[in-house]
């Protein structure tokens, strides 16, 4: 049974009081997928949990991924069989507990000749065996005739064959929110815009953290029997709050995606392409765009929320498109959206970023702080279980098992998204073109979103009044950026809508949160600046 808690922005003060007055088994630092997934696993095992996030939920790497729930065929080529197996199996589980956040898609490997097709097929067969893929979901081989029907824009002169296998597309930030609300439904307390600034000791053990509310400026302490650092790219920064001389641990790698309007690259499936330097990138159709990614380059500037997208990144990602598709070549001016994220990889000295294993690693600090780094979105549940093993040791307690089939909020349906969309149109008054996207974003909870308001916020655009209310009252949105980037996601899948919606969203939030006119103006200008910055490949626009 999916249990969902509400994280209301209207309740921030009450949450701060409860955090300050409570004493928790576990204090988690970082509200990306690692922190949110661990919070839910811990709460479902009966632990009392406090989760603190410096910015908005999922503001770090967990909103900038390729959004694939995948076993990573390329990790098979790197010989990381255990990681491939674990993540391939994990795909099934995420599909079971959150079918709205795991959309089956064909991943198409175009081949120049039959020999390449046979090579890919052999690798895919191993992958499917490792992941116990059901017969109905196994790969298919496409001839030139099949390709003409399935993906007509592929340059069939150069790529007359293809092997297509199943992967799942997710929504990374919404997967974080679903885990977070699942944790809160099980009793966890969660606060965003609450950076941890100090780790406090008692009798030589980490026993509390000092937190600042980034909105009001107030400071408070949260006490915990075990402190877990799940701060992603910032994991070293947080670790050094407790252990200032801790040696380097991470190798940050920047990954960029760019989006072009769907009409410029109208494809149906996920296409796999090789870059000039023989790496693999994807072209993924979604909403009003097709996005291309990702790069994988060492990032030496240290962790930051918005690593820059550079012109060289954009050109690198556009280059293969001309070789794979019979379309008018894409140019930098075709790019309508772009994002960069930092992978918090565990360093392997001497290896370039793209060859470093994505495996996770846990370190226990001298005062008992548990830090976790590495890993993938796909493997967040096994990572959480590993962390809880260390937490149980620290607490000197055996933790009960959790039900692995317990659905995430919105995930309590049989996976028939079309059926759910049909119900939304006929039973809940969803505008016809919005029903399927709403079902994809919110699962069964879309009915409650629609009950809050089914009118488009911007004429003709798929962003409803109820989505803003839901984001504020149930999903803890504090700013306009939170809604457009990490709730409704239009900044990614419909950037033109996002630009139109900035002011209407600000005005709707003002009504809910009692903002004065000055705050509305600040929000509008900050969000517009953010959207402009996404496309400022040669440096900030100012
Ligand atoms: P984050 O999401 O960064 O979360 C850490 C959080 O800690 C941040 O929100 C930050 O604000 C917070 N924080 C930092 N300091 C403090 C503090 N002092 N107090 C409180 N909070 C703090 N994986 C897949 O499975 N599939 C993919 O398709 C995929 N594609 C990827 C593509 C790219 C370009 C990248 C970069 C990664 C990709 N990954 C993918 C990997 C995956 O996205 C990451 O492994 C995962 O999101 C990391 O999550 P996290 O919670 O560890 O870090």
Short mmCIF file of N, CA, C and O and ligand atoms in Angstrom, two decimals, residues 29-35 52-55 59-62 64-68 70 194-196 230-234 238 255 257 294 341-343 375-378, ligand 1:
data_model
loop_
_atom_site.label_atom_id
_atom_site.label_comp_id
_atom_site.label_asym_id
_atom_site.label_seq_id
_atom_site.Cartn_x
_atom_site.Cartn_y
_atom_site.Cartn_z
N UNK A 29 21.86 13.82 5.67
CA UNK A 29 22.23 15.09 5.06
C UNK A 29 22.22 14.90 3.54
O UNK A 29 23.01 14.10 3.02
N UNK A 30 21.32 15.61 2.83
CA UNK A 30 21.28 15.52 1.37
C UNK A 30 19.98 14.94 0.87
O UNK A 30 19.66 13.79 1.16
N UNK A 31 19.23 15.75 0.11
CA UNK A 31 17.92 15.32 -0.39
C UNK A 31 17.93 15.04 -1.88
O UNK A 31 17.07 15.49 -2.62
N UNK A 32 18.96 14.27 -2.34
CA UNK A 32 18.93 13.70 -3.69
C UNK A 32 18.39 12.29 -3.58
O UNK A 32 17.79 11.91 -2.56
N UNK A 33 18.61 11.48 -4.61
CA UNK A 33 18.03 10.13 -4.58
C UNK A 33 18.66 9.28 -3.47
O UNK A 33 17.97 8.46 -2.85
N UNK A 34 19.95 9.50 -3.16
CA UNK A 34 20.59 8.67 -2.13
C UNK A 34 19.96 8.97 -0.77
O UNK A 34 19.60 8.05 -0.03
N UNK A 35 19.81 10.25 -0.45
CA UNK A 35 19.23 10.62 0.85
C UNK A 35 17.76 10.24 0.93
O UNK A 35 17.31 9.65 1.92
N UNK A 52 17.65 16.46 5.84
CA UNK A 52 17.91 17.88 5.64
C UNK A 52 18.56 18.11 4.28
O UNK A 52 19.51 17.41 3.92
N UNK A 53 18.05 19.07 3.55
CA UNK A 53 18.56 19.35 2.19
C UNK A 53 18.92 20.84 2.10
O UNK A 53 18.13 21.70 2.48
N UNK A 54 20.12 21.11 1.54
CA UNK A 54 20.60 22.49 1.49
C UNK A 54 19.76 23.38 0.58
O UNK A 54 19.56 24.56 0.84
N UNK A 55 19.30 22.82 -0.55
CA UNK A 55 18.50 23.61 -1.50
C UNK A 55 17.13 22.98 -1.64
O UNK A 55 16.53 22.54 -0.66
N UNK A 59 17.85 19.10 -6.14
CA UNK A 59 18.46 20.21 -6.89
C UNK A 59 19.84 19.85 -7.45
O UNK A 59 20.31 20.45 -8.42
N UNK A 60 20.48 18.83 -6.88
CA UNK A 60 21.82 18.46 -7.34
C UNK A 60 21.78 17.50 -8.52
O UNK A 60 20.95 17.65 -9.44
N UNK A 61 22.63 16.49 -8.49
CA UNK A 61 22.76 15.57 -9.61
C UNK A 61 21.44 14.86 -9.93
O UNK A 61 21.18 14.52 -11.08
N UNK A 62 20.62 14.67 -8.91
CA UNK A 62 19.41 13.87 -9.10
C UNK A 62 18.31 14.55 -9.91
O UNK A 62 17.22 14.00 -10.05
N UNK A 64 19.58 16.06 -12.88
CA UNK A 64 20.33 16.37 -14.13
C UNK A 64 20.79 15.11 -14.86
O UNK A 64 21.69 15.17 -15.69
N UNK A 65 20.23 13.96 -14.51
CA UNK A 65 20.73 12.71 -15.09
C UNK A 65 20.15 12.51 -16.49
O UNK A 65 19.37 13.33 -16.98
N UNK A 66 20.49 11.38 -17.11
CA UNK A 66 19.89 11.03 -18.42
C UNK A 66 18.47 10.50 -18.23
O UNK A 66 17.76 10.27 -19.18
N UNK A 67 18.09 10.26 -16.99
CA UNK A 67 16.75 9.80 -16.60
C UNK A 67 16.47 8.38 -17.10
O UNK A 67 15.36 8.04 -17.48
N UNK A 68 17.49 7.55 -17.08
CA UNK A 68 17.32 6.15 -17.49
C UNK A 68 17.43 5.24 -16.29
O UNK A 68 18.32 5.40 -15.45
N UNK A 70 18.49 1.91 -15.95
CA UNK A 70 19.12 0.96 -16.87
C UNK A 70 20.25 0.20 -16.18
O UNK A 70 20.80 0.63 -15.19
N UNK A 194 17.75 23.91 3.88
CA UNK A 194 18.22 23.76 5.26
C UNK A 194 19.63 23.16 5.26
O UNK A 194 19.81 21.97 5.57
N UNK A 195 20.65 23.96 4.87
CA UNK A 195 22.01 23.40 4.83
C UNK A 195 22.53 23.05 6.22
O UNK A 195 22.34 23.80 7.18
N UNK A 196 23.20 21.91 6.31
CA UNK A 196 23.89 21.52 7.54
C UNK A 196 25.24 22.23 7.52
O UNK A 196 26.01 22.10 6.57
N UNK A 230 24.84 12.02 2.76
CA UNK A 230 24.48 11.59 1.40
C UNK A 230 24.45 12.82 0.51
O UNK A 230 23.49 13.06 -0.21
N UNK A 231 25.52 13.62 0.58
CA UNK A 231 25.51 14.94 -0.07
C UNK A 231 26.03 14.91 -1.50
O UNK A 231 26.38 15.95 -2.06
N UNK A 232 26.08 13.74 -2.13
CA UNK A 232 26.42 13.66 -3.55
C UNK A 232 27.75 14.34 -3.84
O UNK A 232 28.76 14.07 -3.18
N UNK A 233 27.79 15.27 -4.81
CA UNK A 233 29.05 15.93 -5.15
C UNK A 233 29.65 16.71 -3.97
O UNK A 233 30.83 17.04 -3.98
N UNK A 234 28.82 17.01 -2.96
CA UNK A 234 29.29 17.77 -1.79
C UNK A 234 29.69 16.83 -0.65
O UNK A 234 29.92 17.28 0.47
N UNK A 238 30.95 17.99 3.22
CA UNK A 238 30.25 17.66 4.47
C UNK A 238 31.15 16.79 5.35
O UNK A 238 31.22 16.98 6.57
N UNK A 255 28.50 15.96 -16.60
CA UNK A 255 27.70 15.38 -17.68
C UNK A 255 26.70 16.41 -18.18
O UNK A 255 25.92 16.94 -17.39
N UNK A 257 23.62 17.57 -20.99
CA UNK A 257 22.59 17.21 -21.98
C UNK A 257 22.14 18.47 -22.68
O UNK A 257 22.09 19.53 -22.05
N UNK A 294 25.19 11.89 -22.90
CA UNK A 294 25.75 12.94 -22.08
C UNK A 294 27.26 13.00 -22.29
O UNK A 294 27.84 12.05 -22.81
N UNK A 341 25.20 18.19 -14.91
CA UNK A 341 25.22 17.66 -13.55
C UNK A 341 26.59 17.08 -13.25
O UNK A 341 27.39 16.85 -14.16
N UNK A 342 26.86 16.88 -11.96
CA UNK A 342 28.16 16.34 -11.56
C UNK A 342 27.98 14.94 -10.98
O UNK A 342 27.19 14.74 -10.04
N UNK A 343 28.72 13.98 -11.53
CA UNK A 343 28.68 12.62 -10.97
C UNK A 343 29.64 12.56 -9.78
O UNK A 343 30.83 12.84 -9.95
N UNK A 375 27.74 5.33 -7.17
CA UNK A 375 26.43 4.75 -7.42
C UNK A 375 25.69 5.41 -8.56
O UNK A 375 26.19 6.31 -9.24
N UNK A 376 24.47 4.93 -8.77
CA UNK A 376 23.62 5.43 -9.85
C UNK A 376 22.20 5.59 -9.32
O UNK A 376 21.83 4.96 -8.34
N UNK A 377 21.45 6.38 -10.03
CA UNK A 377 20.04 6.54 -9.71
C UNK A 377 19.36 5.16 -9.67
O UNK A 377 18.63 4.82 -8.73
N UNK A 378 19.64 4.36 -10.68
CA UNK A 378 19.00 3.04 -10.82
C UNK A 378 19.20 2.16 -9.58
O UNK A 378 18.32 1.42 -9.20
P1 LIG B 1 22.61 14.56 -5.36
O1 LIG B 1 21.42 14.34 -6.15
O2 LIG B 1 23.55 15.61 -5.83
O3 LIG B 1 22.12 14.91 -3.90
C1 LIG B 1 22.97 15.43 -2.91
C2 LIG B 1 22.23 16.55 -2.21
O4 LIG B 1 22.95 16.94 -1.04
C3 LIG B 1 22.08 17.79 -3.06
O5 LIG B 1 20.70 18.04 -3.32
C4 LIG B 1 22.71 18.90 -2.23
O6 LIG B 1 22.03 20.15 -2.31
C5 LIG B 1 22.65 18.31 -0.82
N1 LIG B 1 23.65 18.89 0.09
C6 LIG B 1 24.93 19.22 -0.17
N2 LIG B 1 25.50 19.76 0.92
C7 LIG B 1 24.57 19.77 1.90
C8 LIG B 1 24.56 20.23 3.25
N3 LIG B 1 25.63 20.79 3.82
N4 LIG B 1 23.40 20.12 3.95
C9 LIG B 1 22.29 19.57 3.41
N5 LIG B 1 22.27 19.12 2.12
C10 LIG B 1 23.39 19.22 1.38
N6 LIG B 1 22.11 7.29 -13.04
C11 LIG B 1 21.22 6.42 -13.57
O7 LIG B 1 20.87 5.43 -12.93
N7 LIG B 1 20.70 6.60 -14.81
C12 LIG B 1 21.06 7.63 -15.60
O8 LIG B 1 20.54 7.78 -16.70
C13 LIG B 1 22.03 8.52 -15.12
N8 LIG B 1 22.45 9.54 -15.89
C14 LIG B 1 23.32 10.45 -15.37
C15 LIG B 1 23.70 11.51 -16.19
C16 LIG B 1 24.51 12.52 -15.66
C17 LIG B 1 24.90 13.67 -16.54
C18 LIG B 1 24.94 12.46 -14.33
C19 LIG B 1 25.76 13.57 -13.78
C20 LIG B 1 24.60 11.37 -13.53
C21 LIG B 1 23.79 10.36 -14.05
N9 LIG B 1 23.40 9.26 -13.29
C22 LIG B 1 22.52 8.34 -13.78
C23 LIG B 1 23.87 9.11 -11.91
C24 LIG B 1 22.86 9.64 -10.89
O9 LIG B 1 22.22 10.78 -11.39
C25 LIG B 1 23.57 9.95 -9.58
O10 LIG B 1 24.27 8.82 -9.17
C26 LIG B 1 22.59 10.35 -8.47
O11 LIG B 1 21.66 11.30 -8.90
C27 LIG B 1 23.37 10.91 -7.28
O12 LIG B 1 22.43 11.23 -6.28
P2 LIG B 1 22.88 11.76 -4.85
O13 LIG B 1 21.68 11.80 -4.01
O14 LIG B 1 24.02 10.94 -4.37
O15 LIG B 1 23.45 13.21 -5.13
#
